[in-house]
Structure formats: C-alpha cells, structure tokens
C-alpha cells in the first residue's frame, strides 16, 4: 500500500529513527545517487518558498529523477480543478506529489485521492519536513536526542505543531512559550500531551519566555506572522515583542544551548541578527538538512 507523509503522526518512532539513519547516509554520500531513476515528483505550491522548493527539486535531481514546479497560477486547487481531480490526474503521470497549501484539508484530500505518495511540504496546520530536519540537525550536534528539551518561543503555529508531535517520539521534551491567545491548536496540543505521557517526555505551554528557556537545550524560532497572516503583521509585532530571541534571552539559558529557526527569518523581529549569526545558531545546518531528510523521505515513499 502506498504511504503518505501528511503529518508526523503518520510516522512511528522507529520510522523516524530509520529516516534519520537514511538521511545521514544520504548526507555522507553512501546512498541516494541514482536511487530514483526516471521518477517524477510533482510539486504543488500555493505559497512562496525558497528552501522547500530548492531542496525537493535538487534532491530529486541528485537521485536521478525529476521534479516539476507547479505554482499558485498553475493548478489553482479547488477553483480551476477540484482537489480530487488534480490528485487523480497527477497520479496517472508522476510517481509522487509534494504539496504546500493553505488548507490542511487540501493535502489530506490529495493523499486520499492520489494513488501515488503525497508529501506535506507545509500547510496552515503542520510542517512535518521541517520538524524532521530539526531532529536530524540536533542528532548531528548532540548524538542523542533523549532527554533534550526544545523550547519554541513564539506563535503556536504549523512548525510548533509538528515539533510537538515529533518530540515525544524522539525522546525530547517540548515547551511552547507564547503570548496569551497564540497557543497551539487544542486538538494538536491534546495529541502532543497524550504522546508525551506515552513516551515519558514533557509537554508544557507557558507565557513566560525567560523562565521557559532556563532548561532549554535548544530554542526554536519562527516568524510571528505566518504566510496567510500578513494583515495581522503589525498587531503581532506588538504582541510578540517580549518573545524576541535576543542576547538577553539567550543569557537566561544554559551555556551551550542551541538556537534555531525554520527560516525565512525576519531579523530584528522574532530573532536578532546577532543571535541568528552567532555561535549557538544551527539554523543554517537545519536548512541544509532539509535536503538530506527529504531525500530519505522521497526514497522511502517512492523508491
Ligand atoms: N523553512 C521553509 O519551509 O522554508 P521555505 O518557506 O523557504 O520553503
Ligand atoms: N510558520 C511559517 C513557516 C515558514 C516556513 C509560515 O507558515 O509562514
């Protein structure tokens, strides 16, 4: 049966560990070259992208396959053509579909109606590839994820959701420090809390960033206004100001605490340039690892 990656919830702890191992092999060049000969990936983008587009496309090329970029004006999911019909058509021509959409429902429907694997490359709800790239990066820097604490400072958004769903399965504690009213989705939080108790890890939501980072092994940043929330940018800039990741906040954390960001970053807003470029930042390592983890995902699902 075909397998999709719509959410981290589609992966068991063992499958995540296997993806990390395969990604390290990809990165060291032991695997991957020519692994997907003549395979085609359709990439649906309703939103802009630098990292996701380039890493999926380069990844397919490196494995001997090909990727087709379909921008917002091409398919027009749900207006020019229904999501099920787009899925049915694409399944007749390509070997896999990657999709970045506004509505999470669109990716779920693509997975339901496509007969080829579907990979979620960010929806308003989750961003599983980013969370996996983060896990890989931390593993690279710390060798073992068990017992580490990730503190996400900012909006309880799509990236936070995928991190909180992955953390228990890799043995990490997860803390969200956000302003009141910007907590993660209730349903996803409940799932994350349930997983944390199943795997014996911590799950916390707090409104005090300074206290939250004290035990952090890594602090995670993302933009305050996500794609699709542009009109809220001014109000969010005010509300989130106390949540900026800057030198003062980092001084509250343990020495050796890492800082990362899914990127793109708005320097001077959610993170200062000094911290993003500083010695504790692993954000660009994580960006690089998008390539390696996604090659592992593509090979597992399409190989
Ligand atoms: N982090 C991330 O997904 O970047 P892009 O939006 O540039 O793809
Ligand atoms: N939360 C951000 C992540 C960008 C990669 C957004 O959805 O815009």
PDB file of N, CA and C in Angstrom, residues 47-120:
ATOM      1  N   UNK A  47       1.869  28.654  -1.878  1.00  0.00           N
ATOM      2  CA  UNK A  47       2.553  29.715  -1.123  1.00  0.00           C
ATOM      3  C   UNK A  47       3.994  29.812  -1.602  1.00  0.00           C
ATOM      4  N   UNK A  48       4.677  30.919  -1.297  1.00  0.00           N
ATOM      5  CA  UNK A  48       6.082  31.046  -1.715  1.00  0.00           C
ATOM      6  C   UNK A  48       7.004  30.068  -0.974  1.00  0.00           C
ATOM      7  N   UNK A  49       8.213  29.908  -1.488  1.00  0.00           N
ATOM      8  CA  UNK A  49       9.191  29.017  -0.858  1.00  0.00           C
ATOM      9  C   UNK A  49      10.576  29.248  -1.425  1.00  0.00           C
ATOM     10  N   UNK A  50      11.587  29.159  -0.592  1.00  0.00           N
ATOM     11  CA  UNK A  50      12.972  29.053  -1.059  1.00  0.00           C
ATOM     12  C   UNK A  50      13.466  27.637  -0.752  1.00  0.00           C
ATOM     13  N   UNK A  51      13.577  27.323   0.547  1.00  0.00           N
ATOM     14  CA  UNK A  51      14.149  26.059   0.990  1.00  0.00           C
ATOM     15  C   UNK A  51      13.404  24.839   0.460  1.00  0.00           C
ATOM     16  N   UNK A  52      12.091  24.841   0.603  1.00  0.00           N
ATOM     17  CA  UNK A  52      11.324  23.634   0.256  1.00  0.00           C
ATOM     18  C   UNK A  52      11.412  23.340  -1.230  1.00  0.00           C
ATOM     19  N   UNK A  53      11.258  24.370  -2.028  1.00  0.00           N
ATOM     20  CA  UNK A  53      11.310  24.155  -3.465  1.00  0.00           C
ATOM     21  C   UNK A  53      12.686  23.664  -3.906  1.00  0.00           C
ATOM     22  N   UNK A  54      13.719  24.373  -3.445  1.00  0.00           N
ATOM     23  CA  UNK A  54      15.064  24.035  -3.924  1.00  0.00           C
ATOM     24  C   UNK A  54      15.508  22.666  -3.399  1.00  0.00           C
ATOM     25  N   UNK A  55      15.194  22.354  -2.142  1.00  0.00           N
ATOM     26  CA  UNK A  55      15.664  21.078  -1.587  1.00  0.00           C
ATOM     27  C   UNK A  55      14.931  19.886  -2.202  1.00  0.00           C
ATOM     28  N   UNK A  56      13.633  20.012  -2.424  1.00  0.00           N
ATOM     29  CA  UNK A  56      12.922  18.895  -3.077  1.00  0.00           C
ATOM     30  C   UNK A  56      13.382  18.727  -4.527  1.00  0.00           C
ATOM     31  N   UNK A  57      13.541  19.848  -5.211  1.00  0.00           N
ATOM     32  CA  UNK A  57      13.922  19.754  -6.628  1.00  0.00           C
ATOM     33  C   UNK A  57      15.361  19.233  -6.764  1.00  0.00           C
ATOM     34  N   UNK A  58      16.275  19.808  -5.968  1.00  0.00           N
ATOM     35  CA  UNK A  58      17.673  19.343  -6.027  1.00  0.00           C
ATOM     36  C   UNK A  58      17.761  17.888  -5.576  1.00  0.00           C
ATOM     37  N   UNK A  59      16.992  17.530  -4.565  1.00  0.00           N
ATOM     38  CA  UNK A  59      17.001  16.152  -4.070  1.00  0.00           C
ATOM     39  C   UNK A  59      16.593  15.161  -5.144  1.00  0.00           C
ATOM     40  N   UNK A  60      15.532  15.480  -5.872  1.00  0.00           N
ATOM     41  CA  UNK A  60      15.085  14.595  -6.966  1.00  0.00           C
ATOM     42  C   UNK A  60      16.172  14.496  -8.031  1.00  0.00           C
ATOM     43  N   UNK A  61      16.773  15.615  -8.394  1.00  0.00           N
ATOM     44  CA  UNK A  61      17.834  15.604  -9.417  1.00  0.00           C
ATOM     45  C   UNK A  61      18.994  14.727  -8.961  1.00  0.00           C
ATOM     46  N   UNK A  62      19.409  14.912  -7.696  1.00  0.00           N
ATOM     47  CA  UNK A  62      20.549  14.144  -7.177  1.00  0.00           C
ATOM     48  C   UNK A  62      20.281  12.645  -7.162  1.00  0.00           C
ATOM     49  N   UNK A  63      19.015  12.264  -7.084  1.00  0.00           N
ATOM     50  CA  UNK A  63      18.692  10.829  -7.045  1.00  0.00           C
ATOM     51  C   UNK A  63      18.330  10.291  -8.438  1.00  0.00           C
ATOM     52  N   UNK A  64      18.594  11.096  -9.462  1.00  0.00           N
ATOM     53  CA  UNK A  64      18.382  10.626 -10.832  1.00  0.00           C
ATOM     54  C   UNK A  64      16.970  10.814 -11.344  1.00  0.00           C
ATOM     55  N   UNK A  65      16.143  11.536 -10.581  1.00  0.00           N
ATOM     56  CA  UNK A  65      14.772  11.785 -11.003  1.00  0.00           C
ATOM     57  C   UNK A  65      14.582  13.232 -11.420  1.00  0.00           C
ATOM     58  N   UNK A  66      13.335  13.666 -11.402  1.00  0.00           N
ATOM     59  CA  UNK A  66      12.995  14.981 -11.908  1.00  0.00           C
ATOM     60  C   UNK A  66      11.832  15.534 -11.085  1.00  0.00           C
ATOM     61  N   UNK A  67      11.812  16.868 -10.919  1.00  0.00           N
ATOM     62  CA  UNK A  67      10.698  17.488 -10.193  1.00  0.00           C
ATOM     63  C   UNK A  67      10.062  18.568 -11.057  1.00  0.00           C
ATOM     64  N   UNK A  68       8.740  18.679 -10.980  1.00  0.00           N
ATOM     65  CA  UNK A  68       8.012  19.694 -11.755  1.00  0.00           C
ATOM     66  C   UNK A  68       7.401  20.694 -10.789  1.00  0.00           C
ATOM     67  N   UNK A  69       7.763  21.965 -10.948  1.00  0.00           N
ATOM     68  CA  UNK A  69       7.219  23.032 -10.089  1.00  0.00           C
ATOM     69  C   UNK A  69       5.868  23.492 -10.624  1.00  0.00           C
ATOM     70  N   UNK A  70       4.847  23.440  -9.785  1.00  0.00           N
ATOM     71  CA  UNK A  70       3.512  23.919 -10.155  1.00  0.00           C
ATOM     72  C   UNK A  70       3.146  25.038  -9.189  1.00  0.00           C
ATOM     73  N   UNK A  71       3.189  26.269  -9.667  1.00  0.00           N
ATOM     74  CA  UNK A  71       2.965  27.431  -8.809  1.00  0.00           C
ATOM     75  C   UNK A  71       1.487  27.732  -8.616  1.00  0.00           C
ATOM     76  N   UNK A  72       1.218  28.781  -7.835  1.00  0.00           N
ATOM     77  CA  UNK A  72      -0.166  29.124  -7.496  1.00  0.00           C
ATOM     78  C   UNK A  72      -1.067  29.333  -8.718  1.00  0.00           C
ATOM     79  N   UNK A  73      -0.493  29.782  -9.834  1.00  0.00           N
ATOM     80  CA  UNK A  73      -1.354  30.055 -11.001  1.00  0.00           C
ATOM     81  C   UNK A  73      -1.577  28.808 -11.859  1.00  0.00           C
ATOM     82  N   UNK A  74      -0.828  27.736 -11.602  1.00  0.00           N
ATOM     83  CA  UNK A  74      -0.908  26.572 -12.483  1.00  0.00           C
ATOM     84  C   UNK A  74      -2.161  25.727 -12.247  1.00  0.00           C
ATOM     85  N   UNK A  75      -2.239  25.098 -11.083  1.00  0.00           N
ATOM     86  CA  UNK A  75      -3.369  24.173 -10.861  1.00  0.00           C
ATOM     87  C   UNK A  75      -4.600  24.908 -10.355  1.00  0.00           C
ATOM     88  N   UNK A  76      -4.367  25.861  -9.438  1.00  0.00           N
ATOM     89  CA  UNK A  76      -5.463  26.570  -8.760  1.00  0.00           C
ATOM     90  C   UNK A  76      -6.425  25.563  -8.135  1.00  0.00           C
ATOM     91  N   UNK A  77      -5.849  24.824  -7.184  1.00  0.00           N
ATOM     92  CA  UNK A  77      -6.591  23.767  -6.487  1.00  0.00           C
ATOM     93  C   UNK A  77      -7.914  24.280  -5.957  1.00  0.00           C
ATOM     94  N   UNK A  78      -8.969  23.560  -6.286  1.00  0.00           N
ATOM     95  CA  UNK A  78     -10.272  23.906  -5.724  1.00  0.00           C
ATOM     96  C   UNK A  78     -11.013  24.977  -6.500  1.00  0.00           C
ATOM     97  N   UNK A  79     -10.358  25.690  -7.420  1.00  0.00           N
ATOM     98  CA  UNK A  79     -11.093  26.664  -8.238  1.00  0.00           C
ATOM     99  C   UNK A  79     -11.080  26.213  -9.700  1.00  0.00           C
ATOM    100  N   UNK A  80      -9.874  26.123 -10.311  1.00  0.00           N
ATOM    101  CA  UNK A  80      -9.845  25.653 -11.700  1.00  0.00           C
ATOM    102  C   UNK A  80     -10.178  24.161 -11.765  1.00  0.00           C
ATOM    103  N   UNK A  81      -9.759  23.451 -10.755  1.00  0.00           N
ATOM    104  CA  UNK A  81      -9.955  21.994 -10.720  1.00  0.00           C
ATOM    105  C   UNK A  81     -10.104  21.547  -9.268  1.00  0.00           C
ATOM    106  N   UNK A  82     -10.958  20.561  -9.022  1.00  0.00           N
ATOM    107  CA  UNK A  82     -11.131  20.090  -7.639  1.00  0.00           C
ATOM    108  C   UNK A  82      -9.864  19.373  -7.185  1.00  0.00           C
ATOM    109  N   UNK A  83      -9.675  19.305  -5.870  1.00  0.00           N
ATOM    110  CA  UNK A  83      -8.501  18.620  -5.323  1.00  0.00           C
ATOM    111  C   UNK A  83      -8.501  17.139  -5.725  1.00  0.00           C
ATOM    112  N   UNK A  84      -9.639  16.426  -5.590  1.00  0.00           N
ATOM    113  CA  UNK A  84      -9.630  15.012  -6.010  1.00  0.00           C
ATOM    114  C   UNK A  84      -9.270  14.835  -7.492  1.00  0.00           C
ATOM    115  N   UNK A  85      -9.771  15.720  -8.359  1.00  0.00           N
ATOM    116  CA  UNK A  85      -9.443  15.573  -9.783  1.00  0.00           C
ATOM    117  C   UNK A  85      -7.966  15.863 -10.054  1.00  0.00           C
ATOM    118  N   UNK A  86      -7.418  16.837  -9.377  1.00  0.00           N
ATOM    119  CA  UNK A  86      -5.980  17.109  -9.534  1.00  0.00           C
ATOM    120  C   UNK A  86      -5.188  15.878  -9.098  1.00  0.00           C
ATOM    121  N   UNK A  87      -5.596  15.276  -7.985  1.00  0.00           N
ATOM    122  CA  UNK A  87      -4.913  14.075  -7.475  1.00  0.00           C
ATOM    123  C   UNK A  87      -5.029  12.921  -8.473  1.00  0.00           C
ATOM    124  N   UNK A  88      -6.224  12.747  -9.032  1.00  0.00           N
ATOM    125  CA  UNK A  88      -6.439  11.638  -9.990  1.00  0.00           C
ATOM    126  C   UNK A  88      -5.597  11.831 -11.241  1.00  0.00           C
ATOM    127  N   UNK A  89      -5.541  13.072 -11.745  1.00  0.00           N
ATOM    128  CA  UNK A  89      -4.735  13.343 -12.945  1.00  0.00           C
ATOM    129  C   UNK A  89      -3.254  13.121 -12.681  1.00  0.00           C
ATOM    130  N   UNK A  90      -2.753  13.768 -11.644  1.00  0.00           N
ATOM    131  CA  UNK A  90      -1.313  13.685 -11.365  1.00  0.00           C
ATOM    132  C   UNK A  90      -0.875  12.235 -11.160  1.00  0.00           C
ATOM    133  N   UNK A  91      -1.740  11.440 -10.527  1.00  0.00           N
ATOM    134  CA  UNK A  91      -1.387  10.034 -10.253  1.00  0.00           C
ATOM    135  C   UNK A  91      -1.157   9.234 -11.532  1.00  0.00           C
ATOM    136  N   UNK A  92      -1.742   9.689 -12.664  1.00  0.00           N
ATOM    137  CA  UNK A  92      -1.550   8.965 -13.935  1.00  0.00           C
ATOM    138  C   UNK A  92      -0.180   9.253 -14.570  1.00  0.00           C
ATOM    139  N   UNK A  93       0.491  10.336 -14.093  1.00  0.00           N
ATOM    140  CA  UNK A  93       1.720  10.765 -14.770  1.00  0.00           C
ATOM    141  C   UNK A  93       2.972  10.717 -13.922  1.00  0.00           C
ATOM    142  N   UNK A  94       2.810  10.966 -12.621  1.00  0.00           N
ATOM    143  CA  UNK A  94       4.009  11.135 -11.794  1.00  0.00           C
ATOM    144  C   UNK A  94       4.072  10.058 -10.710  1.00  0.00           C
ATOM    145  N   UNK A  95       5.219   9.996 -10.018  1.00  0.00           N
ATOM    146  CA  UNK A  95       5.451   8.942  -9.026  1.00  0.00           C
ATOM    147  C   UNK A  95       5.259   9.433  -7.595  1.00  0.00           C
ATOM    148  N   UNK A  96       5.101  10.734  -7.451  1.00  0.00           N
ATOM    149  CA  UNK A  96       4.890  11.293  -6.119  1.00  0.00           C
ATOM    150  C   UNK A  96       4.413  12.731  -6.233  1.00  0.00           C
ATOM    151  N   UNK A  97       3.711  13.189  -5.191  1.00  0.00           N
ATOM    152  CA  UNK A  97       3.208  14.571  -5.163  1.00  0.00           C
ATOM    153  C   UNK A  97       3.668  15.219  -3.860  1.00  0.00           C
ATOM    154  N   UNK A  98       4.281  16.396  -3.971  1.00  0.00           N
ATOM    155  CA  UNK A  98       4.625  17.196  -2.804  1.00  0.00           C
ATOM    156  C   UNK A  98       3.699  18.400  -2.846  1.00  0.00           C
ATOM    157  N   UNK A  99       3.125  18.791  -1.718  1.00  0.00           N
ATOM    158  CA  UNK A  99       2.186  19.915  -1.752  1.00  0.00           C
ATOM    159  C   UNK A  99       2.368  20.862  -0.582  1.00  0.00           C
ATOM    160  N   UNK A 100       2.382  22.144  -0.887  1.00  0.00           N
ATOM    161  CA  UNK A 100       2.370  23.229   0.104  1.00  0.00           C
ATOM    162  C   UNK A 100       1.091  24.016  -0.147  1.00  0.00           C
ATOM    163  N   UNK A 101       0.160  23.929   0.789  1.00  0.00           N
ATOM    164  CA  UNK A 101      -1.151  24.564   0.588  1.00  0.00           C
ATOM    165  C   UNK A 101      -1.514  25.422   1.801  1.00  0.00           C
ATOM    166  N   UNK A 102      -2.530  26.228   1.643  1.00  0.00           N
ATOM    167  CA  UNK A 102      -3.083  26.940   2.796  1.00  0.00           C
ATOM    168  C   UNK A 102      -3.830  25.924   3.653  1.00  0.00           C
ATOM    169  N   UNK A 103      -4.889  25.372   3.100  1.00  0.00           N
ATOM    170  CA  UNK A 103      -5.745  24.478   3.864  1.00  0.00           C
ATOM    171  C   UNK A 103      -5.105  23.103   4.045  1.00  0.00           C
ATOM    172  N   UNK A 104      -5.107  22.623   5.280  1.00  0.00           N
ATOM    173  CA  UNK A 104      -4.576  21.283   5.554  1.00  0.00           C
ATOM    174  C   UNK A 104      -5.456  20.223   4.882  1.00  0.00           C
ATOM    175  N   UNK A 105      -6.739  20.540   4.803  1.00  0.00           N
ATOM    176  CA  UNK A 105      -7.707  19.642   4.162  1.00  0.00           C
ATOM    177  C   UNK A 105      -7.267  19.303   2.737  1.00  0.00           C
ATOM    178  N   UNK A 106      -6.685  20.280   2.023  1.00  0.00           N
ATOM    179  CA  UNK A 106      -6.273  20.034   0.632  1.00  0.00           C
ATOM    180  C   UNK A 106      -5.238  18.910   0.563  1.00  0.00           C
ATOM    181  N   UNK A 107      -4.250  18.936   1.466  1.00  0.00           N
ATOM    182  CA  UNK A 107      -3.223  17.880   1.427  1.00  0.00           C
ATOM    183  C   UNK A 107      -3.829  16.541   1.856  1.00  0.00           C
ATOM    184  N   UNK A 108      -4.749  16.585   2.807  1.00  0.00           N
ATOM    185  CA  UNK A 108      -5.403  15.331   3.219  1.00  0.00           C
ATOM    186  C   UNK A 108      -6.194  14.737   2.055  1.00  0.00           C
ATOM    187  N   UNK A 109      -6.885  15.613   1.309  1.00  0.00           N
ATOM    188  CA  UNK A 109      -7.658  15.118   0.162  1.00  0.00           C
ATOM    189  C   UNK A 109      -6.750  14.617  -0.960  1.00  0.00           C
ATOM    190  N   UNK A 110      -5.644  15.329  -1.181  1.00  0.00           N
ATOM    191  CA  UNK A 110      -4.689  14.851  -2.198  1.00  0.00           C
ATOM    192  C   UNK A 110      -4.237  13.435  -1.836  1.00  0.00           C
ATOM    193  N   UNK A 111      -3.917  13.228  -0.568  1.00  0.00           N
ATOM    194  CA  UNK A 111      -3.451  11.905  -0.125  1.00  0.00           C
ATOM    195  C   UNK A 111      -4.550  10.859  -0.288  1.00  0.00           C
ATOM    196  N   UNK A 112      -5.776  11.293  -0.026  1.00  0.00           N
ATOM    197  CA  UNK A 112      -6.906  10.360  -0.123  1.00  0.00           C
ATOM    198  C   UNK A 112      -7.155   9.917  -1.564  1.00  0.00           C
ATOM    199  N   UNK A 113      -7.067  10.855  -2.496  1.00  0.00           N
ATOM    200  CA  UNK A 113      -7.454  10.541  -3.882  1.00  0.00           C
ATOM    201  C   UNK A 113      -6.284  10.170  -4.784  1.00  0.00           C
ATOM    202  N   UNK A 114      -5.057  10.504  -4.393  1.00  0.00           N
ATOM    203  CA  UNK A 114      -3.903  10.139  -5.234  1.00  0.00           C
ATOM    204  C   UNK A 114      -3.575   8.669  -5.016  1.00  0.00           C
ATOM    205  N   UNK A 115      -3.114   8.021  -6.078  1.00  0.00           N
ATOM    206  CA  UNK A 115      -2.651   6.638  -5.920  1.00  0.00           C
ATOM    207  C   UNK A 115      -1.136   6.595  -5.796  1.00  0.00           C
ATOM    208  N   UNK A 116      -0.508   7.771  -5.773  1.00  0.00           N
ATOM    209  CA  UNK A 116       0.937   7.865  -5.537  1.00  0.00           C
ATOM    210  C   UNK A 116       1.147   8.568  -4.184  1.00  0.00           C
ATOM    211  N   UNK A 117       2.336   8.408  -3.589  1.00  0.00           N
ATOM    212  CA  UNK A 117       2.579   9.034  -2.279  1.00  0.00           C
ATOM    213  C   UNK A 117       2.452  10.558  -2.310  1.00  0.00           C
ATOM    214  N   UNK A 118       1.917  11.112  -1.221  1.00  0.00           N
ATOM    215  CA  UNK A 118       1.783  12.567  -1.090  1.00  0.00           C
ATOM    216  C   UNK A 118       2.604  13.018   0.121  1.00  0.00           C
ATOM    217  N   UNK A 119       3.398  14.061  -0.077  1.00  0.00           N
ATOM    218  CA  UNK A 119       4.243  14.602   0.999  1.00  0.00           C
ATOM    219  C   UNK A 119       3.784  16.021   1.315  1.00  0.00           C
ATOM    220  N   UNK A 120       3.503  16.276   2.586  1.00  0.00           N
ATOM    221  CA  UNK A 120       3.094  17.612   3.036  1.00  0.00           C
ATOM    222  C   UNK A 120       4.335  18.502   3.166  1.00  0.00           C
TER     223      UNK A 120
END
